[in-house]
Amino acid sequence: MSSTLTSLVKDTAVYGLSSMFGRFLNWLLTFVYVRILIPEEFGQMTNLYAWTAILMILLTYGMETAFFRFANKEDRPEDVYSTTLWSLGVSSLIFVLLGWLFLDPLASALQITQHQDLLVYLLLIVASDAFMAIPLGYLRYEQRPWRFMAVRMSFVLATIALTLFAFYVLPYLGEQIPLLGELHPREHALEYIFGINLVSNALQMLLLLPTLRKATGRFDGKLLRAMLIYALPMLLLGLAGNFNNQADKILFPLLFDDPHYAHAQLGIYGACYKLAVVMVLFTQAFRYAYDPFIFAEKKKGEEAARRAYSSAMTYYVLFTLFIFLGVMSYIDVLKLLIAPAYYPGLSVVPWIMAGQLMFGVYFNLSLWYKVTDRTHWGTILSIFGCVLTVAIIVLLAPRYGFMACAWASVVANGGVMLVSYFLGQHYYPVQYQLKKLMGYTLLTVLLYGMMTFGATSFGLPLLQLSINSLLLLLFVGIVLRLEVPSSAISMLRQKLRRR
């Protein structure tokens, strides 16, 4: 393996692992929040953070991608860095000033008139996140993955430490020191959570100061115009893709007259959504590896590449079906991570995981427009998925509540998956093992049906867990029997006997 390729693999691993580990630690914080927030407060937090995800796309407006493109193309990359920093710095400042100017109507629109301070925190968090995207990108441009990881992990670890201190250590100290007892972190939990986020952002900004000092180039208006033209499609694609993931959390509170009821229901949905994040994390990890895999296999020739793509699809589906059955086998254990007030939302978990599985299949299928340079189809399919998602939530949520959000995930991702498959077979046909995939899917549905039947028939939790474990092992055994060559199984048996 060449030194360049070795470096690429190492950097990809560091970036991927730091991102996934950070997401995992943030995921664990959810199970702290559900114990200090009532469902209505958790719903407000879920809604506001969904808005931050959308606003982050708007405030970076594709300039992070444009920075990489132009920094590697222009003769003076330092001018690209400085120009991009100035652009995002000014736009972020304008965003904060406009938000401050229209604070009252924005708080009313977001149904948080009693918590305007949360909106101030949100404005500052999003603006600082958008600005820091460029110095973080510059670390990647300099190929300094370990420095990148250190900065990102500082944010995650500071958030965790401050959260645990605020909600567990501070109340204890408050009992010993009367002055600290006046802080009441649990009575103002949302303010503390957003405040901690802002403090962690400030720490991250402090660590990025050496990188910011490297912006010694000049601002180039002509260069900025070229970058904005290049970035516009990235903005549209990012908005479409991100809104598809956040639409349920953004739209749901707007569909009910009673904001307290809406936020409480969204809180229940949001907490149970987190139980399905295992599938989301696996899909994210897969995405880090899949794009390099696509183009590396393409160099080996068309026939070999298409066989590899087909195999990748098969193994992705097998792993995600295993995750689905694993989570549903032990859902009675996993639900202990959340408070009983959130249990009514457990019914969304299988639907959310099924939707994420379909999204992962769509991501597998997306190779056809990447290798044929028809990337505009990615935007079209993302918009199609958004339309389906919005239509289902708006039409069904007022009647069926948060279950409509879970159904929307399945219908939208399933619809995009099917359209992408048929388009892909037209433009870049790959012989996927459809019969095998359908067989494993039907097996999974059958085993899940047996688990569900058992859950309603048996009153003994330990017996049910034992039966679920046996059904999960049955799935693994069937997959190993059909997918692993008999020679490999024989070798494994021999090694075990020797031991």
mmCIF file with all atom_site columns, C-alpha atoms in Angstrom, residues 28-174:
data_model
loop_
_atom_site.group_PDB
_atom_site.id
_atom_site.type_symbol
_atom_site.label_atom_id
_atom_site.label_alt_id
_atom_site.label_comp_id
_atom_site.label_asym_id
_atom_site.label_entity_id
_atom_site.label_seq_id
_atom_site.pdbx_PDB_ins_code
_atom_site.Cartn_x
_atom_site.Cartn_y
_atom_site.Cartn_z
_atom_site.occupancy
_atom_site.B_iso_or_equiv
_atom_site.pdbx_formal_charge
_atom_site.auth_seq_id
_atom_site.auth_comp_id
_atom_site.auth_asym_id
_atom_site.auth_atom_id
_atom_site.pdbx_PDB_model_num
ATOM 1   C CA . LEU A 1 28  ? -25.622 8.688  26.055 1.00 0.00 ? 28  LEU A CA 1
ATOM 2   C CA . LEU A 1 29  ? -26.409 12.179 27.360 1.00 0.00 ? 29  LEU A CA 1
ATOM 3   C CA . THR A 1 30  ? -29.999 11.642 26.208 1.00 0.00 ? 30  THR A CA 1
ATOM 4   C CA . PHE A 1 31  ? -30.499 9.243  29.092 1.00 0.00 ? 31  PHE A CA 1
ATOM 5   C CA . VAL A 1 32  ? -29.401 11.956 31.513 1.00 0.00 ? 32  VAL A CA 1
ATOM 6   C CA . TYR A 1 33  ? -31.779 14.482 29.956 1.00 0.00 ? 33  TYR A CA 1
ATOM 7   C CA . VAL A 1 34  ? -34.840 12.210 30.164 1.00 0.00 ? 34  VAL A CA 1
ATOM 8   C CA . ARG A 1 35  ? -34.355 11.992 33.906 1.00 0.00 ? 35  ARG A CA 1
ATOM 9   C CA . ILE A 1 36  ? -34.113 15.730 34.507 1.00 0.00 ? 36  ILE A CA 1
ATOM 10  C CA . LEU A 1 37  ? -36.612 16.970 31.903 1.00 0.00 ? 37  LEU A CA 1
ATOM 11  C CA . ILE A 1 38  ? -40.331 16.330 31.745 1.00 0.00 ? 38  ILE A CA 1
ATOM 12  C CA . PRO A 1 39  ? -41.604 15.231 28.284 1.00 0.00 ? 39  PRO A CA 1
ATOM 13  C CA . GLU A 1 40  ? -42.738 18.776 27.399 1.00 0.00 ? 40  GLU A CA 1
ATOM 14  C CA . GLU A 1 41  ? -39.260 20.188 28.091 1.00 0.00 ? 41  GLU A CA 1
ATOM 15  C CA . PHE A 1 42  ? -37.593 17.331 26.220 1.00 0.00 ? 42  PHE A CA 1
ATOM 16  C CA . GLY A 1 43  ? -39.902 18.088 23.293 1.00 0.00 ? 43  GLY A CA 1
ATOM 17  C CA . GLN A 1 44  ? -38.900 21.758 23.319 1.00 0.00 ? 44  GLN A CA 1
ATOM 18  C CA . MET A 1 45  ? -35.232 20.770 23.325 1.00 0.00 ? 45  MET A CA 1
ATOM 19  C CA . THR A 1 46  ? -35.793 18.291 20.484 1.00 0.00 ? 46  THR A CA 1
ATOM 20  C CA . ASN A 1 47  ? -37.581 20.927 18.427 1.00 0.00 ? 47  ASN A CA 1
ATOM 21  C CA . LEU A 1 48  ? -34.957 23.637 18.983 1.00 0.00 ? 48  LEU A CA 1
ATOM 22  C CA . TYR A 1 49  ? -32.011 21.359 18.176 1.00 0.00 ? 49  TYR A CA 1
ATOM 23  C CA . ALA A 1 50  ? -33.777 20.262 14.990 1.00 0.00 ? 50  ALA A CA 1
ATOM 24  C CA . TRP A 1 51  ? -33.930 23.935 14.012 1.00 0.00 ? 51  TRP A CA 1
ATOM 25  C CA . THR A 1 52  ? -30.209 24.333 14.752 1.00 0.00 ? 52  THR A CA 1
ATOM 26  C CA . ALA A 1 53  ? -29.450 21.513 12.285 1.00 0.00 ? 53  ALA A CA 1
ATOM 27  C CA . ILE A 1 54  ? -31.370 23.318 9.516  1.00 0.00 ? 54  ILE A CA 1
ATOM 28  C CA . LEU A 1 55  ? -29.980 26.749 10.384 1.00 0.00 ? 55  LEU A CA 1
ATOM 29  C CA . MET A 1 56  ? -26.459 25.319 10.362 1.00 0.00 ? 56  MET A CA 1
ATOM 30  C CA . ILE A 1 57  ? -26.920 24.301 6.711  1.00 0.00 ? 57  ILE A CA 1
ATOM 31  C CA . LEU A 1 58  ? -28.261 27.777 5.860  1.00 0.00 ? 58  LEU A CA 1
ATOM 32  C CA . LEU A 1 59  ? -25.483 29.635 7.678  1.00 0.00 ? 59  LEU A CA 1
ATOM 33  C CA . THR A 1 60  ? -22.651 27.626 6.118  1.00 0.00 ? 60  THR A CA 1
ATOM 34  C CA . TYR A 1 61  ? -24.415 27.809 2.695  1.00 0.00 ? 61  TYR A CA 1
ATOM 35  C CA . GLY A 1 62  ? -22.157 25.198 1.104  1.00 0.00 ? 62  GLY A CA 1
ATOM 36  C CA . MET A 1 63  ? -18.970 27.193 1.782  1.00 0.00 ? 63  MET A CA 1
ATOM 37  C CA . GLU A 1 64  ? -17.237 24.372 3.633  1.00 0.00 ? 64  GLU A CA 1
ATOM 38  C CA . THR A 1 65  ? -17.275 22.234 0.475  1.00 0.00 ? 65  THR A CA 1
ATOM 39  C CA . ALA A 1 66  ? -16.416 25.288 -1.640 1.00 0.00 ? 66  ALA A CA 1
ATOM 40  C CA . PHE A 1 67  ? -13.419 25.969 0.610  1.00 0.00 ? 67  PHE A CA 1
ATOM 41  C CA . PHE A 1 68  ? -11.959 22.496 -0.060 1.00 0.00 ? 68  PHE A CA 1
ATOM 42  C CA . ARG A 1 69  ? -12.606 22.804 -3.793 1.00 0.00 ? 69  ARG A CA 1
ATOM 43  C CA . PHE A 1 70  ? -10.999 26.238 -4.204 1.00 0.00 ? 70  PHE A CA 1
ATOM 44  C CA . ALA A 1 71  ? -8.186  25.783 -1.665 1.00 0.00 ? 71  ALA A CA 1
ATOM 45  C CA . ASN A 1 72  ? -6.926  22.857 -3.749 1.00 0.00 ? 72  ASN A CA 1
ATOM 46  C CA . LYS A 1 73  ? -7.421  24.723 -7.045 1.00 0.00 ? 73  LYS A CA 1
ATOM 47  C CA . GLU A 1 74  ? -6.262  28.289 -6.440 1.00 0.00 ? 74  GLU A CA 1
ATOM 48  C CA . ASP A 1 75  ? -2.623  29.440 -6.389 1.00 0.00 ? 75  ASP A CA 1
ATOM 49  C CA . ARG A 1 76  ? -3.157  31.253 -3.085 1.00 0.00 ? 76  ARG A CA 1
ATOM 50  C CA . PRO A 1 77  ? -5.057  28.946 -0.709 1.00 0.00 ? 77  PRO A CA 1
ATOM 51  C CA . GLU A 1 78  ? -4.489  31.443 2.103  1.00 0.00 ? 78  GLU A CA 1
ATOM 52  C CA . ASP A 1 79  ? -6.749  33.886 0.234  1.00 0.00 ? 79  ASP A CA 1
ATOM 53  C CA . VAL A 1 80  ? -9.419  31.193 -0.012 1.00 0.00 ? 80  VAL A CA 1
ATOM 54  C CA . TYR A 1 81  ? -9.228  30.601 3.737  1.00 0.00 ? 81  TYR A CA 1
ATOM 55  C CA . SER A 1 82  ? -9.393  34.289 4.653  1.00 0.00 ? 82  SER A CA 1
ATOM 56  C CA . THR A 1 83  ? -12.178 35.023 2.163  1.00 0.00 ? 83  THR A CA 1
ATOM 57  C CA . THR A 1 84  ? -14.277 32.141 3.459  1.00 0.00 ? 84  THR A CA 1
ATOM 58  C CA . LEU A 1 85  ? -13.727 33.139 7.085  1.00 0.00 ? 85  LEU A CA 1
ATOM 59  C CA . TRP A 1 86  ? -14.743 36.733 6.396  1.00 0.00 ? 86  TRP A CA 1
ATOM 60  C CA . SER A 1 87  ? -17.834 35.589 4.513  1.00 0.00 ? 87  SER A CA 1
ATOM 61  C CA . LEU A 1 88  ? -19.063 33.272 7.255  1.00 0.00 ? 88  LEU A CA 1
ATOM 62  C CA . GLY A 1 89  ? -18.030 35.655 10.022 1.00 0.00 ? 89  GLY A CA 1
ATOM 63  C CA . VAL A 1 90  ? -20.057 38.539 8.571  1.00 0.00 ? 90  VAL A CA 1
ATOM 64  C CA . SER A 1 91  ? -23.096 36.371 7.700  1.00 0.00 ? 91  SER A CA 1
ATOM 65  C CA . SER A 1 92  ? -23.075 34.784 11.175 1.00 0.00 ? 92  SER A CA 1
ATOM 66  C CA . LEU A 1 93  ? -22.928 38.214 12.815 1.00 0.00 ? 93  LEU A CA 1
ATOM 67  C CA . ILE A 1 94  ? -25.827 39.467 10.668 1.00 0.00 ? 94  ILE A CA 1
ATOM 68  C CA . PHE A 1 95  ? -27.797 36.349 11.615 1.00 0.00 ? 95  PHE A CA 1
ATOM 69  C CA . VAL A 1 96  ? -27.355 37.031 15.339 1.00 0.00 ? 96  VAL A CA 1
ATOM 70  C CA . LEU A 1 97  ? -28.267 40.722 14.972 1.00 0.00 ? 97  LEU A CA 1
ATOM 71  C CA . LEU A 1 98  ? -31.403 39.958 12.929 1.00 0.00 ? 98  LEU A CA 1
ATOM 72  C CA . GLY A 1 99  ? -32.406 37.235 15.385 1.00 0.00 ? 99  GLY A CA 1
ATOM 73  C CA . TRP A 1 100 ? -31.963 39.647 18.295 1.00 0.00 ? 100 TRP A CA 1
ATOM 74  C CA . LEU A 1 101 ? -33.981 42.319 16.463 1.00 0.00 ? 101 LEU A CA 1
ATOM 75  C CA . PHE A 1 102 ? -36.905 39.942 15.819 1.00 0.00 ? 102 PHE A CA 1
ATOM 76  C CA . LEU A 1 103 ? -36.631 38.001 19.074 1.00 0.00 ? 103 LEU A CA 1
ATOM 77  C CA . ASP A 1 104 ? -40.301 38.385 20.076 1.00 0.00 ? 104 ASP A CA 1
ATOM 78  C CA . PRO A 1 105 ? -41.908 37.174 16.807 1.00 0.00 ? 105 PRO A CA 1
ATOM 79  C CA . LEU A 1 106 ? -39.366 34.338 16.498 1.00 0.00 ? 106 LEU A CA 1
ATOM 80  C CA . ALA A 1 107 ? -40.060 33.167 20.060 1.00 0.00 ? 107 ALA A CA 1
ATOM 81  C CA . SER A 1 108 ? -43.784 33.282 19.310 1.00 0.00 ? 108 SER A CA 1
ATOM 82  C CA . ALA A 1 109 ? -43.346 31.276 16.083 1.00 0.00 ? 109 ALA A CA 1
ATOM 83  C CA . LEU A 1 110 ? -41.294 28.655 17.915 1.00 0.00 ? 110 LEU A CA 1
ATOM 84  C CA . GLN A 1 111 ? -43.824 28.590 20.775 1.00 0.00 ? 111 GLN A CA 1
ATOM 85  C CA . ILE A 1 112 ? -41.236 29.472 23.440 1.00 0.00 ? 112 ILE A CA 1
ATOM 86  C CA . THR A 1 113 ? -42.430 32.928 24.494 1.00 0.00 ? 113 THR A CA 1
ATOM 87  C CA . GLN A 1 114 ? -41.776 31.979 28.128 1.00 0.00 ? 114 GLN A CA 1
ATOM 88  C CA . HIS A 1 115 ? -38.194 30.948 27.308 1.00 0.00 ? 115 HIS A CA 1
ATOM 89  C CA . GLN A 1 116 ? -36.800 33.702 25.090 1.00 0.00 ? 116 GLN A CA 1
ATOM 90  C CA . ASP A 1 117 ? -33.388 33.181 26.650 1.00 0.00 ? 117 ASP A CA 1
ATOM 91  C CA . LEU A 1 118 ? -33.297 29.764 24.958 1.00 0.00 ? 118 LEU A CA 1
ATOM 92  C CA . LEU A 1 119 ? -33.658 31.500 21.603 1.00 0.00 ? 119 LEU A CA 1
ATOM 93  C CA . VAL A 1 120 ? -30.724 33.788 22.423 1.00 0.00 ? 120 VAL A CA 1
ATOM 94  C CA . TYR A 1 121 ? -28.617 30.736 23.255 1.00 0.00 ? 121 TYR A CA 1
ATOM 95  C CA . LEU A 1 122 ? -29.734 29.082 20.015 1.00 0.00 ? 122 LEU A CA 1
ATOM 96  C CA . LEU A 1 123 ? -28.723 32.119 17.921 1.00 0.00 ? 123 LEU A CA 1
ATOM 97  C CA . LEU A 1 124 ? -25.255 32.211 19.451 1.00 0.00 ? 124 LEU A CA 1
ATOM 98  C CA . ILE A 1 125 ? -24.777 28.427 19.232 1.00 0.00 ? 125 ILE A CA 1
ATOM 99  C CA . VAL A 1 126 ? -25.697 28.223 15.558 1.00 0.00 ? 126 VAL A CA 1
ATOM 100 C CA . ALA A 1 127 ? -23.663 31.301 14.597 1.00 0.00 ? 127 ALA A CA 1
ATOM 101 C CA . SER A 1 128 ? -20.537 30.023 16.385 1.00 0.00 ? 128 SER A CA 1
ATOM 102 C CA . ASP A 1 129 ? -20.972 26.516 14.951 1.00 0.00 ? 129 ASP A CA 1
ATOM 103 C CA . ALA A 1 130 ? -21.237 27.924 11.427 1.00 0.00 ? 130 ALA A CA 1
ATOM 104 C CA . PHE A 1 131 ? -18.160 30.106 11.826 1.00 0.00 ? 131 PHE A CA 1
ATOM 105 C CA . MET A 1 132 ? -16.078 27.292 13.351 1.00 0.00 ? 132 MET A CA 1
ATOM 106 C CA . ALA A 1 133 ? -16.869 24.989 10.417 1.00 0.00 ? 133 ALA A CA 1
ATOM 107 C CA . ILE A 1 134 ? -14.146 26.729 8.386  1.00 0.00 ? 134 ILE A CA 1
ATOM 108 C CA . PRO A 1 135 ? -11.192 26.552 10.827 1.00 0.00 ? 135 PRO A CA 1
ATOM 109 C CA . LEU A 1 136 ? -12.176 22.934 11.471 1.00 0.00 ? 136 LEU A CA 1
ATOM 110 C CA . GLY A 1 137 ? -12.178 22.437 7.703  1.00 0.00 ? 137 GLY A CA 1
ATOM 111 C CA . TYR A 1 138 ? -8.756  24.079 7.526  1.00 0.00 ? 138 TYR A CA 1
ATOM 112 C CA . LEU A 1 139 ? -7.399  21.456 9.934  1.00 0.00 ? 139 LEU A CA 1
ATOM 113 C CA . ARG A 1 140 ? -8.645  18.795 7.527  1.00 0.00 ? 140 ARG A CA 1
ATOM 114 C CA . TYR A 1 141 ? -7.103  20.708 4.596  1.00 0.00 ? 141 TYR A CA 1
ATOM 115 C CA . GLU A 1 142 ? -3.765  20.703 6.466  1.00 0.00 ? 142 GLU A CA 1
ATOM 116 C CA . GLN A 1 143 ? -4.236  16.956 7.040  1.00 0.00 ? 143 GLN A CA 1
ATOM 117 C CA . ARG A 1 144 ? -4.095  17.262 10.816 1.00 0.00 ? 144 ARG A CA 1
ATOM 118 C CA . PRO A 1 145 ? -6.679  14.669 11.859 1.00 0.00 ? 145 PRO A CA 1
ATOM 119 C CA . TRP A 1 146 ? -5.434  14.289 15.432 1.00 0.00 ? 146 TRP A CA 1
ATOM 120 C CA . ARG A 1 147 ? -5.681  18.017 16.076 1.00 0.00 ? 147 ARG A CA 1
ATOM 121 C CA . PHE A 1 148 ? -9.153  17.946 14.509 1.00 0.00 ? 148 PHE A CA 1
ATOM 122 C CA . MET A 1 149 ? -10.171 15.079 16.778 1.00 0.00 ? 149 MET A CA 1
ATOM 123 C CA . ALA A 1 150 ? -8.784  16.834 19.867 1.00 0.00 ? 150 ALA A CA 1
ATOM 124 C CA . VAL A 1 151 ? -10.823 19.977 19.162 1.00 0.00 ? 151 VAL A CA 1
ATOM 125 C CA . ARG A 1 152 ? -14.035 18.086 18.433 1.00 0.00 ? 152 ARG A CA 1
ATOM 126 C CA . MET A 1 153 ? -13.684 15.769 21.418 1.00 0.00 ? 153 MET A CA 1
ATOM 127 C CA . SER A 1 154 ? -13.008 18.743 23.710 1.00 0.00 ? 154 SER A CA 1
ATOM 128 C CA . PHE A 1 155 ? -16.528 19.946 22.912 1.00 0.00 ? 155 PHE A CA 1
ATOM 129 C CA . VAL A 1 156 ? -18.084 16.543 23.609 1.00 0.00 ? 156 VAL A CA 1
ATOM 130 C CA . LEU A 1 157 ? -16.168 15.862 26.815 1.00 0.00 ? 157 LEU A CA 1
ATOM 131 C CA . ALA A 1 158 ? -16.732 19.394 28.140 1.00 0.00 ? 158 ALA A CA 1
ATOM 132 C CA . THR A 1 159 ? -20.465 19.047 27.467 1.00 0.00 ? 159 THR A CA 1
ATOM 133 C CA . ILE A 1 160 ? -20.609 15.730 29.326 1.00 0.00 ? 160 ILE A CA 1
ATOM 134 C CA . ALA A 1 161 ? -18.529 16.981 32.288 1.00 0.00 ? 161 ALA A CA 1
ATOM 135 C CA . LEU A 1 162 ? -20.498 20.221 32.668 1.00 0.00 ? 162 LEU A CA 1
ATOM 136 C CA . THR A 1 163 ? -23.842 18.409 32.335 1.00 0.00 ? 163 THR A CA 1
ATOM 137 C CA . LEU A 1 164 ? -22.995 15.868 35.017 1.00 0.00 ? 164 LEU A CA 1
ATOM 138 C CA . PHE A 1 165 ? -21.610 18.620 37.261 1.00 0.00 ? 165 PHE A CA 1
ATOM 139 C CA . ALA A 1 166 ? -24.675 20.862 36.822 1.00 0.00 ? 166 ALA A CA 1
ATOM 140 C CA . PHE A 1 167 ? -27.334 18.216 37.420 1.00 0.00 ? 167 PHE A CA 1
ATOM 141 C CA . TYR A 1 168 ? -25.674 15.845 39.869 1.00 0.00 ? 168 TYR A CA 1
ATOM 142 C CA . VAL A 1 169 ? -22.719 17.485 41.619 1.00 0.00 ? 169 VAL A CA 1
ATOM 143 C CA . LEU A 1 170 ? -24.144 21.022 41.960 1.00 0.00 ? 170 LEU A CA 1
ATOM 144 C CA . PRO A 1 171 ? -27.405 19.922 43.686 1.00 0.00 ? 171 PRO A CA 1
ATOM 145 C CA . TYR A 1 172 ? -25.323 17.931 46.175 1.00 0.00 ? 172 TYR A CA 1
ATOM 146 C CA . LEU A 1 173 ? -23.032 20.902 46.819 1.00 0.00 ? 173 LEU A CA 1
ATOM 147 C CA . GLY A 1 174 ? -26.120 23.104 47.125 1.00 0.00 ? 174 GLY A CA 1
#
